[in-house]
């Protein structure tokens, strides 16, 4: 299956896929948070929560470079349809469409149409009053668009080089987001050593953020042991959002891309993938304290960045639409 | 529905003066009357949305940036009977053959200049004449015009005339296919009673024409690699580029995807560099290669011209074609046909006056309110004056421009451009139309049956360009059995 493909096109596909995945993940976090905030105990606690959301979906520093204080409505707007925030849902969906537009000649027509339809409707969203209802609808629409896109890709794209680049983008983005969310959750846990219901709430939220609640509950009926949640989200090989699952599939996609062979130019990439695999497999999540876990997750995020860079170098991917 | 429709003093494609349809529109006329108002409105709406949803758009630039717009589609087709079409087809082949001879001639022997048919000045002062860059270079098959688009109009007697040749980067071919596609989707009923020329094989014809133009030094026995070079997603004709690349199964590349090494052209792929043999470029000459043309071009590829001159890569359409399709050279095309082919033009030009001729200049200045004045270097309906539709101040501005630089302008009598019914907002009304015919050349020459019928949807307007509110129509060439029906 070793077929040449324009590097620019490969790059666009990779970023299209990352942007779609990023939009979906951020939309879900926001959607869950909008419900959870109804149950928050105090304004202080709530503000802190929102800052965490900001850290997961964008960058707190960037936000404060535009605004002086935390205002909930401003922030929701910042995360959804603001042009200022490079990671706003509107921007990530636009990047995805631009990337798709630049590669239209090799994408299934329906995929382009799904993204284009979102773009056409988006103009209407911007004119709607900023009510909770509209925000929820918008978030649902982002999630649906992402899922429909994935459906089109799975059901109609040949399993060739373009497909592999799309998949690699998706799995890497997903793994990184998982690590980011868990990191914030661990941090919160570490600060609040009081125990009790608080913890339950944090882990429940994390599961909801990561769309893992239903799957987790089937494996571990109604307990919410942090250790169980963490090893489920990090190491569960059957759960399609766990870090382990994502990395397994990055490896699989790269292997397909290379027709199962390791060549001189792809040697470093394969080595790095192996190192990451081993680090996840050898870790015993159950025995780690919060501090250690956070180190582990930080380290993993660094690895993802290195991997992304090596991947780009191996396939001459240049000039991405946007680098974090 | 067409009861209040008036043809006026114009030639109408569909209707006769007495309010009855012409013979070849008989079936269509009857079928339309089977729809009720509501159905027509719904279908119209569905058709427009179809283009938007598929993102078949062009980009319009203004001071606030670019907006993506669709070209409005009108469902009343232009139907051309077989006999008329055969004449057009012959006329187009004749014209392209002569123009190709001309291009080959002026970059080599210049026989036509020696013979005194065309003034040397007119060629040498033409800003698109690139003799310095490509004079003496041999191109594959001696073919300079891979894909041309010729704009035809009909005068008040219904005679077809050539309004403009586009030998550089004619766009719009994708619309021919999309118009047909949408038409079939939304108005399937109309096709039952008509037997029309299909477009099915045209893109493989195009591909065939493309890959026969292998460069001199291509690796023998290897399938040549062809690419379509686009300026990118912000170009107004980007959809055209996507469509053609996709349908021909060739890579759609941008300048930054290509690199020239040792006078060979390569594309940058995920496995390193891959040799490119044929480039169908949709970038203008002066942006192609910053080394040879505009040094500020960000769209082109450095060294491309060197590779071309060495015979290591084919560039289609040929470089330097602009000298043959501007509005001044247009006047001489009938002479070219006589000179190279010893034939009379099958499809005539529109009468045109050079303003550099003092006698003509006086005439034009006096009668400007009855003439169309055009800048020889402009296109897309820009920098032109339509006399009868202008006011005095506009005419004064143009008079000034003309006197300042007479050689920059030509004038033509205002032709009573033919009209056809268009359907918008619940009613049929007459609109001016023209027809862009596409001609592809490789080892053989082939005229796409039909073409892009463009319609000036603004009532009374003569400008059909999509950038100025023009729309598109499907064009039907009745096949032999279809003719008998009609």
PDB file of N, CA and C in Angstrom, chain A residues 244-295:
ATOM      1  N   UNK A 244      -4.280   3.915  25.903  1.00  0.00           N
ATOM      2  CA  UNK A 244      -3.723   2.686  25.329  1.00  0.00           C
ATOM      3  C   UNK A 244      -4.353   2.388  23.958  1.00  0.00           C
ATOM      4  N   UNK A 245      -5.658   2.479  23.902  1.00  0.00           N
ATOM      5  CA  UNK A 245      -6.356   2.183  22.639  1.00  0.00           C
ATOM      6  C   UNK A 245      -5.891   3.138  21.539  1.00  0.00           C
ATOM      7  N   UNK A 246      -5.836   4.412  21.855  1.00  0.00           N
ATOM      8  CA  UNK A 246      -5.422   5.394  20.846  1.00  0.00           C
ATOM      9  C   UNK A 246      -4.019   5.090  20.340  1.00  0.00           C
ATOM     10  N   UNK A 247      -3.101   4.802  21.274  1.00  0.00           N
ATOM     11  CA  UNK A 247      -1.723   4.567  20.859  1.00  0.00           C
ATOM     12  C   UNK A 247      -1.599   3.262  20.072  1.00  0.00           C
ATOM     13  N   UNK A 248      -2.361   2.242  20.470  1.00  0.00           N
ATOM     14  CA  UNK A 248      -2.385   0.994  19.681  1.00  0.00           C
ATOM     15  C   UNK A 248      -2.747   1.312  18.232  1.00  0.00           C
ATOM     16  N   UNK A 249      -3.721   2.217  18.091  1.00  0.00           N
ATOM     17  CA  UNK A 249      -4.214   2.483  16.740  1.00  0.00           C
ATOM     18  C   UNK A 249      -3.328   3.430  15.941  1.00  0.00           C
ATOM     19  N   UNK A 250      -2.600   4.290  16.653  1.00  0.00           N
ATOM     20  CA  UNK A 250      -1.603   5.089  15.927  1.00  0.00           C
ATOM     21  C   UNK A 250      -0.584   4.120  15.331  1.00  0.00           C
ATOM     22  N   UNK A 251      -0.124   3.196  16.172  1.00  0.00           N
ATOM     23  CA  UNK A 251       0.865   2.224  15.707  1.00  0.00           C
ATOM     24  C   UNK A 251       0.323   1.426  14.519  1.00  0.00           C
ATOM     25  N   UNK A 252      -0.908   0.989  14.644  1.00  0.00           N
ATOM     26  CA  UNK A 252      -1.516   0.195  13.568  1.00  0.00           C
ATOM     27  C   UNK A 252      -1.571   1.012  12.263  1.00  0.00           C
ATOM     28  N   UNK A 253      -1.971   2.290  12.378  1.00  0.00           N
ATOM     29  CA  UNK A 253      -2.092   3.116  11.177  1.00  0.00           C
ATOM     30  C   UNK A 253      -0.734   3.364  10.527  1.00  0.00           C
ATOM     31  N   UNK A 254       0.286   3.620  11.363  1.00  0.00           N
ATOM     32  CA  UNK A 254       1.623   3.837  10.801  1.00  0.00           C
ATOM     33  C   UNK A 254       2.124   2.540  10.155  1.00  0.00           C
ATOM     34  N   UNK A 255       1.854   1.426  10.792  1.00  0.00           N
ATOM     35  CA  UNK A 255       2.267   0.133  10.226  1.00  0.00           C
ATOM     36  C   UNK A 255       1.600  -0.089   8.865  1.00  0.00           C
ATOM     37  N   UNK A 256       0.329   0.221   8.775  1.00  0.00           N
ATOM     38  CA  UNK A 256      -0.363   0.093   7.480  1.00  0.00           C
ATOM     39  C   UNK A 256       0.259   0.999   6.437  1.00  0.00           C
ATOM     40  N   UNK A 257       0.554   2.201   6.871  1.00  0.00           N
ATOM     41  CA  UNK A 257       1.139   3.189   5.973  1.00  0.00           C
ATOM     42  C   UNK A 257       2.450   2.661   5.396  1.00  0.00           C
ATOM     43  N   UNK A 258       3.181   1.921   6.223  1.00  0.00           N
ATOM     44  CA  UNK A 258       4.506   1.440   5.822  1.00  0.00           C
ATOM     45  C   UNK A 258       4.464   0.002   5.342  1.00  0.00           C
ATOM     46  N   UNK A 259       3.262  -0.513   5.143  1.00  0.00           N
ATOM     47  CA  UNK A 259       3.134  -1.863   4.633  1.00  0.00           C
ATOM     48  C   UNK A 259       3.814  -2.880   5.553  1.00  0.00           C
ATOM     49  N   UNK A 260       3.817  -2.586   6.848  1.00  0.00           N
ATOM     50  CA  UNK A 260       4.374  -3.514   7.813  1.00  0.00           C
ATOM     51  C   UNK A 260       5.887  -3.540   7.896  1.00  0.00           C
ATOM     52  N   UNK A 261       6.539  -2.703   7.107  1.00  0.00           N
ATOM     53  CA  UNK A 261       8.011  -2.728   7.101  1.00  0.00           C
ATOM     54  C   UNK A 261       8.576  -1.487   7.796  1.00  0.00           C
ATOM     55  N   UNK A 262       9.735  -1.676   8.428  1.00  0.00           N
ATOM     56  CA  UNK A 262      10.426  -0.535   9.007  1.00  0.00           C
ATOM     57  C   UNK A 262      11.548  -0.141   8.059  1.00  0.00           C
ATOM     58  N   UNK A 263      11.491   1.078   7.519  1.00  0.00           N
ATOM     59  CA  UNK A 263      12.538   1.529   6.614  1.00  0.00           C
ATOM     60  C   UNK A 263      13.451   2.497   7.352  1.00  0.00           C
ATOM     61  N   UNK A 264      14.547   2.849   6.706  1.00  0.00           N
ATOM     62  CA  UNK A 264      15.494   3.731   7.391  1.00  0.00           C
ATOM     63  C   UNK A 264      14.847   5.055   7.783  1.00  0.00           C
ATOM     64  N   UNK A 265      13.968   5.566   6.927  1.00  0.00           N
ATOM     65  CA  UNK A 265      13.382   6.873   7.232  1.00  0.00           C
ATOM     66  C   UNK A 265      12.309   6.806   8.307  1.00  0.00           C
ATOM     67  N   UNK A 266      11.711   5.624   8.488  1.00  0.00           N
ATOM     68  CA  UNK A 266      10.637   5.526   9.482  1.00  0.00           C
ATOM     69  C   UNK A 266      11.109   4.868  10.778  1.00  0.00           C
ATOM     70  N   UNK A 267      12.396   4.582  10.863  1.00  0.00           N
ATOM     71  CA  UNK A 267      12.931   3.851  12.010  1.00  0.00           C
ATOM     72  C   UNK A 267      12.697   4.594  13.318  1.00  0.00           C
ATOM     73  N   UNK A 268      13.031   5.878  13.316  1.00  0.00           N
ATOM     74  CA  UNK A 268      12.877   6.667  14.543  1.00  0.00           C
ATOM     75  C   UNK A 268      11.431   6.725  15.011  1.00  0.00           C
ATOM     76  N   UNK A 269      10.557   6.862  14.045  1.00  0.00           N
ATOM     77  CA  UNK A 269       9.141   6.950  14.365  1.00  0.00           C
ATOM     78  C   UNK A 269       8.658   5.666  15.037  1.00  0.00           C
ATOM     79  N   UNK A 270       9.024   4.536  14.450  1.00  0.00           N
ATOM     80  CA  UNK A 270       8.613   3.255  15.029  1.00  0.00           C
ATOM     81  C   UNK A 270       9.204   3.057  16.422  1.00  0.00           C
ATOM     82  N   UNK A 271      10.466   3.482  16.568  1.00  0.00           N
ATOM     83  CA  UNK A 271      11.108   3.345  17.868  1.00  0.00           C
ATOM     84  C   UNK A 271      10.353   4.135  18.922  1.00  0.00           C
ATOM     85  N   UNK A 272       9.996   5.348  18.574  1.00  0.00           N
ATOM     86  CA  UNK A 272       9.291   6.199  19.522  1.00  0.00           C
ATOM     87  C   UNK A 272       7.939   5.590  19.882  1.00  0.00           C
ATOM     88  N   UNK A 273       7.263   5.044  18.888  1.00  0.00           N
ATOM     89  CA  UNK A 273       5.962   4.429  19.158  1.00  0.00           C
ATOM     90  C   UNK A 273       6.123   3.260  20.128  1.00  0.00           C
ATOM     91  N   UNK A 274       7.200   2.523  19.950  1.00  0.00           N
ATOM     92  CA  UNK A 274       7.442   1.371  20.814  1.00  0.00           C
ATOM     93  C   UNK A 274       7.729   1.812  22.239  1.00  0.00           C
ATOM     94  N   UNK A 275       8.568   2.846  22.357  1.00  0.00           N
ATOM     95  CA  UNK A 275       8.895   3.374  23.680  1.00  0.00           C
ATOM     96  C   UNK A 275       7.616   3.797  24.409  1.00  0.00           C
ATOM     97  N   UNK A 276       6.747   4.495  23.696  1.00  0.00           N
ATOM     98  CA  UNK A 276       5.507   4.966  24.327  1.00  0.00           C
ATOM     99  C   UNK A 276       4.648   3.788  24.757  1.00  0.00           C
ATOM    100  N   UNK A 277       4.531   2.808  23.867  1.00  0.00           N
ATOM    101  CA  UNK A 277       3.768   1.598  24.199  1.00  0.00           C
ATOM    102  C   UNK A 277       4.283   0.980  25.500  1.00  0.00           C
ATOM    103  N   UNK A 278       5.607   0.815  25.569  1.00  0.00           N
ATOM    104  CA  UNK A 278       6.189   0.189  26.747  1.00  0.00           C
ATOM    105  C   UNK A 278       5.928   0.997  28.001  1.00  0.00           C
ATOM    106  N   UNK A 279       6.051   2.305  27.868  1.00  0.00           N
ATOM    107  CA  UNK A 279       5.852   3.154  29.051  1.00  0.00           C
ATOM    108  C   UNK A 279       4.435   3.022  29.588  1.00  0.00           C
ATOM    109  N   UNK A 280       3.482   2.900  28.706  1.00  0.00           N
ATOM    110  CA  UNK A 280       2.100   2.745  29.174  1.00  0.00           C
ATOM    111  C   UNK A 280       1.901   1.360  29.783  1.00  0.00           C
ATOM    112  N   UNK A 281       2.402   0.352  29.066  1.00  0.00           N
ATOM    113  CA  UNK A 281       2.199  -1.019  29.540  1.00  0.00           C
ATOM    114  C   UNK A 281       2.854  -1.269  30.886  1.00  0.00           C
ATOM    115  N   UNK A 282       4.054  -0.706  31.066  1.00  0.00           N
ATOM    116  CA  UNK A 282       4.809  -1.000  32.293  1.00  0.00           C
ATOM    117  C   UNK A 282       4.349  -0.178  33.491  1.00  0.00           C
ATOM    118  N   UNK A 283       3.588   0.853  33.233  1.00  0.00           N
ATOM    119  CA  UNK A 283       3.146   1.658  34.363  1.00  0.00           C
ATOM    120  C   UNK A 283       2.090   0.884  35.145  1.00  0.00           C
ATOM    121  N   UNK A 284       2.150   0.992  36.480  1.00  0.00           N
ATOM    122  CA  UNK A 284       1.036   0.390  37.214  1.00  0.00           C
ATOM    123  C   UNK A 284       0.243   1.529  37.846  1.00  0.00           C
ATOM    124  N   UNK A 285      -0.790   1.910  37.113  1.00  0.00           N
ATOM    125  CA  UNK A 285      -1.617   3.046  37.471  1.00  0.00           C
ATOM    126  C   UNK A 285      -2.166   2.910  38.897  1.00  0.00           C
ATOM    127  N   UNK A 286      -2.531   1.671  39.249  1.00  0.00           N
ATOM    128  CA  UNK A 286      -3.166   1.434  40.563  1.00  0.00           C
ATOM    129  C   UNK A 286      -2.272   1.842  41.723  1.00  0.00           C
ATOM    130  N   UNK A 287      -0.957   1.718  41.512  1.00  0.00           N
ATOM    131  CA  UNK A 287      -0.063   1.978  42.642  1.00  0.00           C
ATOM    132  C   UNK A 287       0.454   3.407  42.701  1.00  0.00           C
ATOM    133  N   UNK A 288       0.038   4.234  41.755  1.00  0.00           N
ATOM    134  CA  UNK A 288       0.599   5.574  41.730  1.00  0.00           C
ATOM    135  C   UNK A 288      -0.201   6.543  42.576  1.00  0.00           C
ATOM    136  N   UNK A 289       0.528   7.458  43.208  1.00  0.00           N
ATOM    137  CA  UNK A 289      -0.143   8.554  43.897  1.00  0.00           C
ATOM    138  C   UNK A 289      -0.501   9.629  42.881  1.00  0.00           C
ATOM    139  N   UNK A 290      -1.279  10.611  43.328  1.00  0.00           N
ATOM    140  CA  UNK A 290      -1.701  11.664  42.408  1.00  0.00           C
ATOM    141  C   UNK A 290      -0.507  12.380  41.782  1.00  0.00           C
ATOM    142  N   UNK A 291       0.474  12.649  42.644  1.00  0.00           N
ATOM    143  CA  UNK A 291       1.684  13.341  42.168  1.00  0.00           C
ATOM    144  C   UNK A 291       2.333  12.569  41.022  1.00  0.00           C
ATOM    145  N   UNK A 292       2.533  11.313  41.261  1.00  0.00           N
ATOM    146  CA  UNK A 292       3.174  10.446  40.275  1.00  0.00           C
ATOM    147  C   UNK A 292       2.361  10.377  38.984  1.00  0.00           C
ATOM    148  N   UNK A 293       1.073  10.270  39.173  1.00  0.00           N
ATOM    149  CA  UNK A 293       0.183  10.184  38.012  1.00  0.00           C
ATOM    150  C   UNK A 293       0.311  11.418  37.141  1.00  0.00           C
ATOM    151  N   UNK A 294       0.360  12.559  37.822  1.00  0.00           N
ATOM    152  CA  UNK A 294       0.469  13.789  37.056  1.00  0.00           C
ATOM    153  C   UNK A 294       1.778  13.832  36.287  1.00  0.00           C
ATOM    154  N   UNK A 295       2.843  13.340  36.922  1.00  0.00           N
ATOM    155  CA  UNK A 295       4.115  13.280  36.206  1.00  0.00           C
ATOM    156  C   UNK A 295       4.001  12.372  34.989  1.00  0.00           C
TER     157      UNK A 295
END
